[in-house]
């Protein structure tokens, strides 16, 4: 039992940072960023709250799905960059959208968030409990980037994308995974802990990385890179083996958009041609959980991805998490 993606929408803020913009405040250059990551520019939210971008994307998705917001039974918002610890982004979006009959909650699986949320949404429609579920991926990574760390701040962008799904009998398989032992490799502290008790806290990540900035994204790029190049192919293979299909059955791979070299290495490991991989990181950067649905929506809007084609959505991210969904569009 699978899902039908009834409608999708996306929203990115109008402001952006080009590679050259970074040369004004850190030691970097356009060539390094292009060749090491594939990124050229990335949208920046500025004044726009995370939920606002999510709402804009959700409005488009609902309009394209051709349904009334009151028919939505559940709103799941994926974010690692919520405007509030509480209320959830999902509750704010549910209200502003007029989804008066929907439940709402946020889901945080970092950059793998959309894969986790779509798979969660699938279970709600599959049981028949809800007819339509709205998944909204919205992220403002720029709000917690350490703009003095040239190894991480150049990677990320802000944006949102949303999908309305319903139950269907189309092809579907999924696999979700996590290796929490890698949590400290990509993290940002939420609540403040007094410096004098910080080192006494069990498993406090600052034991290992004393320079980790409070409330800013900290990343060990090399280790995350290694994890990512294994996690992407693994996410596909775990989902594929459940339904006995191979990479040759897939029309389009839609991977998490973190670094072009990660995607190229994953393609090689899978033995699939790069031409089958949707790439949007050059103009969006890494938008965390919004990256896969932004890429998916753009490819649908351009007519690259067509109805009836088989897709593999494969992601990885902080947690460390990973996950894949194989579905027919
Ligand atoms: O959603 C998941 C998010 N995270 C990721 O996916 C990150 C995965 N990791 C990566 O994408 C890569 O590891 C990075 C892009 C972060 C770094 O690329 P790298 O090829 O692993 O570079 P590196 O860390 O080995 O650094 C090579 C050199 C270093 O200089 P030295 O020590 O060789 O003199 C860095 O200091 O490049 C330097 N460097 C930079 N130079 C110019 C690091 N960042 C920059 C920069 N501009 N922005």
mmCIF file of C-alpha atoms and ligand atoms in Angstrom:
data_model
loop_
_atom_site.group_PDB
_atom_site.id
_atom_site.type_symbol
_atom_site.label_atom_id
_atom_site.label_comp_id
_atom_site.label_asym_id
_atom_site.label_seq_id
_atom_site.Cartn_x
_atom_site.Cartn_y
_atom_site.Cartn_z
ATOM 1 C CA UNK A 1 0.000 0.000 0.000
ATOM 2 C CA UNK A 2 1.474 3.340 -1.022
ATOM 3 C CA UNK A 3 0.704 7.006 -1.330
ATOM 4 C CA UNK A 4 -0.262 9.436 -4.020
ATOM 5 C CA UNK A 5 1.396 12.847 -3.909
ATOM 6 C CA UNK A 6 -1.650 14.923 -4.806
ATOM 7 C CA UNK A 7 0.051 18.301 -4.880
ATOM 8 C CA UNK A 8 3.337 19.955 -3.978
ATOM 9 C CA UNK A 9 4.509 23.517 -3.494
ATOM 10 C CA UNK A 10 7.639 25.326 -2.424
ATOM 11 C CA UNK A 11 8.792 28.714 -1.234
ATOM 12 C CA UNK A 12 12.225 30.270 -0.970
ATOM 13 C CA UNK A 13 12.952 33.756 0.331
ATOM 14 C CA UNK A 14 13.940 36.435 -2.181
ATOM 15 C CA UNK A 15 17.250 37.337 -0.516
ATOM 16 C CA UNK A 16 20.296 35.209 -1.217
ATOM 17 C CA UNK A 17 23.999 34.948 -0.441
ATOM 18 C CA UNK A 18 26.361 34.221 -3.330
ATOM 19 C CA UNK A 19 29.740 32.580 -2.814
ATOM 20 C CA UNK A 20 31.407 35.938 -3.373
ATOM 21 C CA UNK A 21 29.302 37.521 -0.600
ATOM 22 C CA UNK A 22 31.106 35.287 1.930
ATOM 23 C CA UNK A 23 34.491 36.736 0.979
ATOM 24 C CA UNK A 24 33.456 39.932 2.791
ATOM 25 C CA UNK A 25 33.599 38.257 6.223
ATOM 26 C CA UNK A 26 35.482 34.925 6.008
ATOM 27 C CA UNK A 27 38.611 33.663 4.276
ATOM 28 C CA UNK A 28 37.103 31.861 1.279
ATOM 29 C CA UNK A 29 36.552 32.138 -2.441
ATOM 30 C CA UNK A 30 34.012 31.196 -5.095
ATOM 31 C CA UNK A 31 36.248 28.573 -6.663
ATOM 32 C CA UNK A 32 36.785 26.642 -3.404
ATOM 33 C CA UNK A 33 33.067 26.573 -2.623
ATOM 34 C CA UNK A 34 32.049 25.571 -6.165
ATOM 35 C CA UNK A 35 34.595 22.798 -6.555
ATOM 36 C CA UNK A 36 34.333 21.381 -3.013
ATOM 37 C CA UNK A 37 30.552 21.584 -2.686
ATOM 38 C CA UNK A 38 28.863 22.483 -6.014
ATOM 39 C CA UNK A 39 27.034 25.380 -4.328
ATOM 40 C CA UNK A 40 26.851 28.766 -6.074
ATOM 41 C CA UNK A 41 24.199 30.660 -4.096
ATOM 42 C CA UNK A 42 21.651 30.008 -1.357
ATOM 43 C CA UNK A 43 18.411 31.774 -0.277
ATOM 44 C CA UNK A 44 18.432 33.502 3.130
ATOM 45 C CA UNK A 45 15.294 34.049 5.183
ATOM 46 C CA UNK A 46 16.116 37.462 6.654
ATOM 47 C CA UNK A 47 12.964 38.626 8.447
ATOM 48 C CA UNK A 48 10.784 35.675 7.394
ATOM 49 C CA UNK A 49 9.996 33.200 10.191
ATOM 50 C CA UNK A 50 10.425 29.500 9.462
ATOM 51 C CA UNK A 51 6.673 28.845 9.757
ATOM 52 C CA UNK A 52 5.952 31.654 7.252
ATOM 53 C CA UNK A 53 8.003 29.943 4.542
ATOM 54 C CA UNK A 54 6.306 26.661 5.395
ATOM 55 C CA UNK A 55 2.877 28.276 5.160
ATOM 56 C CA UNK A 56 3.633 29.736 1.714
ATOM 57 C CA UNK A 57 4.756 26.323 0.453
ATOM 58 C CA UNK A 58 1.739 24.639 2.069
ATOM 59 C CA UNK A 59 -0.726 27.047 0.452
ATOM 60 C CA UNK A 60 0.631 26.138 -2.994
ATOM 61 C CA UNK A 61 0.616 22.423 -2.261
ATOM 62 C CA UNK A 62 -3.010 22.510 -1.062
ATOM 63 C CA UNK A 63 -4.100 24.612 -4.029
ATOM 64 C CA UNK A 64 -2.407 22.193 -6.464
ATOM 65 C CA UNK A 65 -3.934 19.227 -4.658
ATOM 66 C CA UNK A 66 -7.314 20.820 -5.327
ATOM 67 C CA UNK A 67 -8.638 20.221 -1.829
ATOM 68 C CA UNK A 68 -10.145 22.397 0.872
ATOM 69 C CA UNK A 69 -7.745 22.936 3.838
ATOM 70 C CA UNK A 70 -10.580 21.758 6.102
ATOM 71 C CA UNK A 71 -10.262 18.286 4.538
ATOM 72 C CA UNK A 72 -6.703 17.875 5.849
ATOM 73 C CA UNK A 73 -6.614 15.463 8.782
ATOM 74 C CA UNK A 74 -3.035 16.024 9.909
ATOM 75 C CA UNK A 75 -0.221 18.539 9.433
ATOM 76 C CA UNK A 76 3.338 17.312 10.019
ATOM 77 C CA UNK A 77 6.025 19.951 9.919
ATOM 78 C CA UNK A 78 9.666 18.944 9.667
ATOM 79 C CA UNK A 79 12.200 21.350 11.045
ATOM 80 C CA UNK A 80 15.427 21.546 12.987
ATOM 81 C CA UNK A 81 15.066 25.321 13.068
ATOM 82 C CA UNK A 82 11.689 25.986 14.651
ATOM 83 C CA UNK A 83 10.832 29.575 15.555
ATOM 84 C CA UNK A 84 9.616 28.368 18.963
ATOM 85 C CA UNK A 85 10.336 25.398 21.196
ATOM 86 C CA UNK A 86 6.581 25.526 21.575
ATOM 87 C CA UNK A 87 4.065 25.950 19.902
ATOM 88 C CA UNK A 88 5.016 23.693 17.035
ATOM 89 C CA UNK A 89 5.477 25.023 13.501
ATOM 90 C CA UNK A 90 2.768 22.560 12.479
ATOM 91 C CA UNK A 91 0.185 24.138 14.810
ATOM 92 C CA UNK A 92 0.949 27.623 13.522
ATOM 93 C CA UNK A 93 0.688 26.480 9.895
ATOM 94 C CA UNK A 94 -2.508 24.511 10.629
ATOM 95 C CA UNK A 95 -4.101 27.674 12.003
ATOM 96 C CA UNK A 96 -2.918 30.120 9.311
ATOM 97 C CA UNK A 97 -3.849 27.686 6.551
ATOM 98 C CA UNK A 98 -7.377 27.227 7.879
ATOM 99 C CA UNK A 99 -6.884 23.480 8.339
ATOM 100 C CA UNK A 100 -9.498 23.569 11.075
ATOM 101 C CA UNK A 101 -9.947 19.789 11.306
ATOM 102 C CA UNK A 102 -6.299 18.767 11.378
ATOM 103 C CA UNK A 103 -4.049 17.510 14.128
ATOM 104 C CA UNK A 104 -0.545 18.958 14.075
ATOM 105 C CA UNK A 105 2.946 18.109 15.257
ATOM 106 C CA UNK A 106 6.581 18.785 14.395
ATOM 107 C CA UNK A 107 9.050 16.076 13.537
ATOM 108 C CA UNK A 108 12.797 16.557 13.811
ATOM 109 C CA UNK A 109 15.012 14.099 11.989
ATOM 110 C CA UNK A 110 17.259 16.928 10.737
ATOM 111 C CA UNK A 111 17.998 16.703 7.011
ATOM 112 C CA UNK A 112 16.256 13.301 6.786
ATOM 113 C CA UNK A 113 13.088 14.930 8.157
ATOM 114 C CA UNK A 114 11.009 14.879 4.978
ATOM 115 C CA UNK A 115 11.666 11.173 4.415
ATOM 116 C CA UNK A 116 10.704 10.412 8.022
ATOM 117 C CA UNK A 117 7.603 12.625 7.825
ATOM 118 C CA UNK A 118 6.359 11.274 4.506
ATOM 119 C CA UNK A 119 6.710 7.752 5.823
ATOM 120 C CA UNK A 120 4.893 8.731 9.028
ATOM 121 C CA UNK A 121 2.150 10.420 6.994
ATOM 122 C CA UNK A 122 1.807 7.277 4.885
ATOM 123 C CA UNK A 123 0.853 5.298 7.971
ATOM 124 C CA UNK A 124 -1.963 7.745 8.823
ATOM 125 C CA UNK A 125 -3.512 7.519 5.358
ATOM 126 C CA UNK A 126 -2.893 3.793 5.028
ATOM 127 C CA UNK A 127 -4.987 3.014 8.113
ATOM 128 C CA UNK A 128 -7.738 5.190 6.720
ATOM 129 C CA UNK A 129 -7.615 7.378 9.810
ATOM 130 C CA UNK A 130 -6.921 10.425 7.662
ATOM 131 C CA UNK A 131 -7.826 11.052 4.030
ATOM 132 C CA UNK A 132 -5.262 13.786 3.409
ATOM 133 C CA UNK A 133 -2.056 14.548 5.281
ATOM 134 C CA UNK A 134 0.002 17.682 4.693
ATOM 135 C CA UNK A 135 3.767 17.393 5.166
ATOM 136 C CA UNK A 136 5.602 20.715 5.367
ATOM 137 C CA UNK A 137 9.402 20.906 5.441
ATOM 138 C CA UNK A 138 10.537 24.353 6.548
ATOM 139 C CA UNK A 139 14.009 25.425 7.574
ATOM 140 C CA UNK A 140 15.980 28.577 8.403
ATOM 141 C CA UNK A 141 19.449 27.192 8.918
ATOM 142 C CA UNK A 142 20.874 30.707 8.568
ATOM 143 C CA UNK A 143 19.492 31.527 12.039
ATOM 144 C CA UNK A 144 21.864 29.177 13.820
ATOM 145 C CA UNK A 145 24.875 29.105 11.559
ATOM 146 C CA UNK A 146 28.250 30.053 12.944
ATOM 147 C CA UNK A 147 29.262 32.661 10.357
ATOM 148 C CA UNK A 148 32.852 32.558 11.608
ATOM 149 C CA UNK A 149 33.192 28.853 10.659
ATOM 150 C CA UNK A 150 34.033 28.754 6.954
ATOM 151 C CA UNK A 151 33.729 24.975 6.839
ATOM 152 C CA UNK A 152 30.003 25.024 7.618
ATOM 153 C CA UNK A 153 28.402 28.448 7.050
ATOM 154 C CA UNK A 154 28.857 28.334 3.269
ATOM 155 C CA UNK A 155 26.851 25.117 2.955
ATOM 156 C CA UNK A 156 23.352 26.028 4.048
ATOM 157 C CA UNK A 157 20.304 27.873 2.699
ATOM 158 C CA UNK A 158 16.736 28.580 3.833
ATOM 159 C CA UNK A 159 13.469 27.460 2.272
ATOM 160 C CA UNK A 160 10.374 25.297 2.451
ATOM 161 C CA UNK A 161 8.437 22.726 0.460
ATOM 162 C CA UNK A 162 5.204 20.881 1.145
ATOM 163 C CA UNK A 163 3.234 17.903 -0.096
ATOM 164 C CA UNK A 164 -0.372 16.769 0.282
ATOM 165 C CA UNK A 165 -0.680 12.995 0.237
ATOM 166 C CA UNK A 166 -3.498 10.466 0.092
ATOM 167 C CA UNK A 167 -3.674 6.684 0.173
ATOM 168 C CA UNK A 168 -3.056 4.744 -3.044
ATOM 169 C CA UNK A 169 -2.114 1.297 -4.258
ATOM 170 C CA UNK A 170 1.028 2.526 -6.022
ATOM 171 C CA UNK A 171 4.480 1.073 -5.435
ATOM 172 C CA UNK A 172 5.960 2.074 -2.073
ATOM 173 C CA UNK A 173 8.759 1.029 0.223
ATOM 174 C CA UNK A 174 10.708 2.746 2.949
ATOM 175 C CA UNK A 175 13.572 2.284 5.373
ATOM 176 C CA UNK A 176 14.537 4.583 8.226
ATOM 177 C CA UNK A 177 17.756 4.463 10.231
ATOM 178 C CA UNK A 178 19.768 6.221 12.874
ATOM 179 C CA UNK A 179 23.219 6.054 14.426
ATOM 180 C CA UNK A 180 22.941 8.249 17.487
ATOM 181 C CA UNK A 181 26.580 7.673 18.383
ATOM 182 C CA UNK A 182 27.359 10.250 15.675
ATOM 183 C CA UNK A 183 25.160 12.924 17.253
ATOM 184 C CA UNK A 184 28.071 15.099 18.255
ATOM 185 C CA UNK A 185 29.346 15.271 14.656
ATOM 186 C CA UNK A 186 26.539 17.631 13.609
ATOM 187 C CA UNK A 187 24.671 19.411 16.356
ATOM 188 C CA UNK A 188 23.329 22.634 17.840
ATOM 189 C CA UNK A 189 22.395 23.014 21.493
ATOM 190 C CA UNK A 190 18.786 24.040 22.165
ATOM 191 C CA UNK A 191 18.632 25.024 25.836
ATOM 192 C CA UNK A 192 21.357 26.826 27.673
ATOM 193 C CA UNK A 193 23.272 25.012 30.386
ATOM 194 C CA UNK A 194 25.359 27.020 32.847
ATOM 195 C CA UNK A 195 29.085 26.698 31.985
ATOM 196 C CA UNK A 196 29.923 25.388 35.487
ATOM 197 C CA UNK A 197 27.593 22.382 35.137
ATOM 198 C CA UNK A 198 28.019 21.800 31.410
ATOM 199 C CA UNK A 199 30.977 19.472 31.698
ATOM 200 C CA UNK A 200 29.213 17.459 34.424
ATOM 201 C CA UNK A 201 26.232 16.702 32.225
ATOM 202 C CA UNK A 202 26.265 13.092 31.014
ATOM 203 C CA UNK A 203 27.432 12.741 27.411
ATOM 204 C CA UNK A 204 27.799 16.473 27.008
ATOM 205 C CA UNK A 205 29.149 16.919 23.495
ATOM 206 C CA UNK A 206 31.414 19.755 24.644
ATOM 207 C CA UNK A 207 33.617 17.186 26.448
ATOM 208 C CA UNK A 208 34.944 16.141 23.096
ATOM 209 C CA UNK A 209 34.639 19.465 21.282
ATOM 210 C CA UNK A 210 35.308 22.223 23.856
ATOM 211 C CA UNK A 211 35.154 24.890 21.125
ATOM 212 C CA UNK A 212 31.584 24.000 20.190
ATOM 213 C CA UNK A 213 29.652 27.295 20.113
ATOM 214 C CA UNK A 214 26.439 27.560 22.149
ATOM 215 C CA UNK A 215 23.259 27.542 20.053
ATOM 216 C CA UNK A 216 25.199 27.500 16.775
ATOM 217 C CA UNK A 217 25.566 24.652 14.338
ATOM 218 C CA UNK A 218 28.696 22.619 14.957
ATOM 219 C CA UNK A 219 29.921 20.181 12.349
ATOM 220 C CA UNK A 220 32.779 17.768 11.850
ATOM 221 C CA UNK A 221 32.620 18.002 8.045
ATOM 222 C CA UNK A 222 34.987 15.160 7.227
ATOM 223 C CA UNK A 223 33.210 12.604 9.432
ATOM 224 C CA UNK A 224 29.755 13.655 8.218
ATOM 225 C CA UNK A 225 31.036 13.352 4.645
ATOM 226 C CA UNK A 226 32.168 9.761 5.251
ATOM 227 C CA UNK A 227 28.833 8.872 6.859
ATOM 228 C CA UNK A 228 26.872 10.531 4.043
ATOM 229 C CA UNK A 229 28.552 8.669 1.198
ATOM 230 C CA UNK A 230 27.571 5.346 2.811
ATOM 231 C CA UNK A 231 24.166 6.439 4.144
ATOM 232 C CA UNK A 232 22.742 7.512 0.773
ATOM 233 C CA UNK A 233 23.282 4.200 -1.055
ATOM 234 C CA UNK A 234 22.327 2.252 2.086
ATOM 235 C CA UNK A 235 19.030 4.152 2.365
ATOM 236 C CA UNK A 236 18.153 3.101 -1.167
ATOM 237 C CA UNK A 237 19.283 -0.487 -0.829
ATOM 238 C CA UNK A 238 17.393 -1.096 2.425
ATOM 239 C CA UNK A 239 14.142 0.188 0.922
ATOM 240 C CA UNK A 240 14.717 -1.536 -2.440
ATOM 241 C CA UNK A 241 15.412 -4.988 -1.057
ATOM 242 C CA UNK A 242 12.059 -4.985 0.786
ATOM 243 C CA UNK A 243 10.218 -4.955 -2.542
ATOM 244 C CA UNK A 244 12.818 -6.692 -4.676
ATOM 245 C CA UNK A 245 13.666 -3.898 -7.056
ATOM 246 C CA UNK A 246 17.042 -2.570 -8.192
ATOM 247 C CA UNK A 247 18.533 0.808 -9.089
ATOM 248 C CA UNK A 248 17.756 0.064 -12.761
ATOM 249 C CA UNK A 249 14.013 0.208 -11.964
ATOM 250 C CA UNK A 250 14.343 3.772 -10.670
ATOM 251 C CA UNK A 251 13.679 6.702 -13.019
ATOM 252 C CA UNK A 252 14.880 9.430 -10.659
ATOM 253 C CA UNK A 253 16.927 9.567 -7.489
ATOM 254 C CA UNK A 254 16.139 12.620 -5.363
ATOM 255 C CA UNK A 255 18.972 12.766 -2.804
ATOM 256 C CA UNK A 256 19.536 15.122 0.111
ATOM 257 C CA UNK A 257 21.286 18.155 -1.366
ATOM 258 C CA UNK A 258 24.380 18.639 0.782
ATOM 259 C CA UNK A 259 27.403 18.432 -1.489
ATOM 260 C CA UNK A 260 27.684 17.455 -5.163
ATOM 261 C CA UNK A 261 30.685 15.246 -4.337
ATOM 262 C CA UNK A 262 28.583 13.277 -1.842
ATOM 263 C CA UNK A 263 25.907 12.717 -4.499
ATOM 264 C CA UNK A 264 28.488 11.712 -7.126
ATOM 265 C CA UNK A 265 30.115 9.224 -4.746
ATOM 266 C CA UNK A 266 26.712 7.772 -3.828
ATOM 267 C CA UNK A 267 25.829 7.422 -7.523
ATOM 268 C CA UNK A 268 29.073 5.574 -8.139
ATOM 269 C CA UNK A 269 28.512 3.251 -5.171
ATOM 270 C CA UNK A 270 24.995 2.514 -6.402
ATOM 271 C CA UNK A 271 26.209 2.034 -9.961
ATOM 272 C CA UNK A 272 23.582 4.507 -11.201
ATOM 273 C CA UNK A 273 24.311 7.306 -13.704
ATOM 274 C CA UNK A 274 24.453 10.894 -12.395
ATOM 275 C CA UNK A 275 21.887 11.799 -15.094
ATOM 276 C CA UNK A 276 19.292 10.041 -12.937
ATOM 277 C CA UNK A 277 20.016 12.285 -9.923
ATOM 278 C CA UNK A 278 18.065 15.499 -9.379
ATOM 279 C CA UNK A 279 20.486 18.237 -8.288
ATOM 280 C CA UNK A 280 19.386 21.660 -7.050
ATOM 281 C CA UNK A 281 22.077 22.409 -4.470
ATOM 282 C CA UNK A 282 23.828 24.856 -6.813
ATOM 283 C CA UNK A 283 21.041 27.424 -6.252
ATOM 284 C CA UNK A 284 19.527 26.356 -2.905
ATOM 285 C CA UNK A 285 22.537 25.076 -0.950
ATOM 286 C CA UNK A 286 21.692 22.592 1.792
ATOM 287 C CA UNK A 287 18.237 23.444 3.155
ATOM 288 C CA UNK A 288 18.164 20.511 5.591
ATOM 289 C CA UNK A 289 14.772 18.743 5.620
ATOM 290 C CA UNK A 290 13.475 21.048 2.870
ATOM 291 C CA UNK A 291 16.179 19.936 0.438
ATOM 292 C CA UNK A 292 14.582 16.724 -0.877
ATOM 293 C CA UNK A 293 11.057 18.175 -1.344
ATOM 294 C CA UNK A 294 12.469 21.394 -2.861
ATOM 295 C CA UNK A 295 14.359 19.288 -5.416
ATOM 296 C CA UNK A 296 11.348 17.045 -5.989
ATOM 297 C CA UNK A 297 8.951 19.943 -6.456
ATOM 298 C CA UNK A 298 11.290 21.757 -8.825
ATOM 299 C CA UNK A 299 11.718 18.656 -10.983
ATOM 300 C CA UNK A 300 7.931 18.178 -11.070
ATOM 301 C CA UNK A 301 7.364 21.840 -11.993
ATOM 302 C CA UNK A 302 9.931 21.594 -14.803
ATOM 303 C CA UNK A 303 8.279 18.430 -16.126
ATOM 304 C CA UNK A 304 11.457 16.397 -15.530
ATOM 305 C CA UNK A 305 9.628 14.067 -13.148
ATOM 306 C CA UNK A 306 6.406 12.750 -14.637
ATOM 307 C CA UNK A 307 3.417 10.817 -13.317
ATOM 308 C CA UNK A 308 3.990 7.065 -13.282
ATOM 309 C CA UNK A 309 7.750 7.319 -12.839
ATOM 310 C CA UNK A 310 9.527 5.542 -10.000
ATOM 311 C CA UNK A 311 11.411 7.739 -7.551
ATOM 312 C CA UNK A 312 13.929 7.108 -4.786
ATOM 313 C CA UNK A 313 14.044 9.805 -2.113
ATOM 314 C CA UNK A 314 17.254 9.237 -0.141
ATOM 315 C CA UNK A 315 18.467 11.304 2.772
ATOM 316 C CA UNK A 316 20.904 11.594 5.639
ATOM 317 C CA UNK A 317 21.477 14.153 8.332
ATOM 318 C CA UNK A 318 22.157 15.030 11.922
ATOM 319 C CA UNK A 319 21.254 12.407 14.452
ATOM 320 C CA UNK A 320 22.937 10.869 12.607
ATOM 321 C CA UNK A 321 19.859 9.791 10.667
ATOM 322 C CA UNK A 322 19.268 8.305 7.258
ATOM 323 C CA UNK A 323 16.304 7.038 5.291
ATOM 324 C CA UNK A 324 14.918 6.178 1.902
ATOM 325 C CA UNK A 325 11.514 6.013 0.249
ATOM 326 C CA UNK A 326 10.822 4.374 -3.076
ATOM 327 C CA UNK A 327 7.530 5.438 -4.606
ATOM 328 C CA UNK A 328 5.683 5.902 -7.847
ATOM 329 C CA UNK A 329 4.857 9.542 -8.572
HETATM 330 O O1 LIG B 1 23.156 17.862 5.881
HETATM 331 C C1 LIG B 1 24.394 17.402 6.275
HETATM 332 C C2 LIG B 1 25.295 18.570 6.382
HETATM 333 N N1 LIG B 1 26.707 18.409 6.288
HETATM 334 C C3 LIG B 1 27.400 17.848 5.292
HETATM 335 O O2 LIG B 1 26.921 17.213 4.396
HETATM 336 C C4 LIG B 1 28.883 18.103 5.361
HETATM 337 C C5 LIG B 1 29.708 16.986 4.754
HETATM 338 N N2 LIG B 1 31.079 17.455 4.567
HETATM 339 C C6 LIG B 1 31.436 18.201 3.486
HETATM 340 O O3 LIG B 1 30.633 18.493 2.631
HETATM 341 C C7 LIG B 1 32.888 18.599 3.367
HETATM 342 O O4 LIG B 1 33.649 17.917 4.339
HETATM 343 C C8 LIG B 1 33.104 20.134 3.516
HETATM 344 C C9 LIG B 1 32.537 20.869 2.303
HETATM 345 C C10 LIG B 1 32.462 20.640 4.788
HETATM 346 C C11 LIG B 1 34.605 20.405 3.559
HETATM 347 O O5 LIG B 1 35.230 19.901 2.376
HETATM 348 P P1 LIG B 1 36.564 19.054 2.474
HETATM 349 O O6 LIG B 1 36.975 18.717 1.103
HETATM 350 O O7 LIG B 1 36.312 17.902 3.422
HETATM 351 O O8 LIG B 1 37.570 20.095 3.066
HETATM 352 P P2 LIG B 1 38.418 19.991 4.416
HETATM 353 O O9 LIG B 1 37.558 20.137 5.613
HETATM 354 O O10 LIG B 1 39.341 18.814 4.315
HETATM 355 O O11 LIG B 1 39.313 21.287 4.288
HETATM 356 C C12 LIG B 1 40.337 21.403 3.281
HETATM 357 C C13 LIG B 1 40.929 22.790 3.405
HETATM 358 C C14 LIG B 1 41.300 23.152 4.842
HETATM 359 O O12 LIG B 1 42.476 23.933 4.794
HETATM 360 P P3 LIG B 1 43.912 23.278 5.120
HETATM 361 O O13 LIG B 1 43.786 22.751 6.517
HETATM 362 O O14 LIG B 1 44.095 22.188 4.107
HETATM 363 O O15 LIG B 1 44.844 24.439 4.971
HETATM 364 C C15 LIG B 1 40.147 24.008 5.289
HETATM 365 O O16 LIG B 1 40.519 24.910 6.318
HETATM 366 O O17 LIG B 1 39.955 23.754 2.997
HETATM 367 C C16 LIG B 1 39.824 24.735 4.013
HETATM 368 N N3 LIG B 1 38.478 25.269 3.984
HETATM 369 C C17 LIG B 1 38.115 26.305 3.202
HETATM 370 N N4 LIG B 1 38.817 27.051 2.340
HETATM 371 C C18 LIG B 1 38.169 28.030 1.693
HETATM 372 C C19 LIG B 1 37.380 24.845 4.680
HETATM 373 N N5 LIG B 1 36.316 25.605 4.355
HETATM 374 C C20 LIG B 1 36.736 26.515 3.448
HETATM 375 C C21 LIG B 1 36.116 27.552 2.742
HETATM 376 N N6 LIG B 1 36.861 28.273 1.867
HETATM 377 N N7 LIG B 1 34.816 27.836 2.891
#
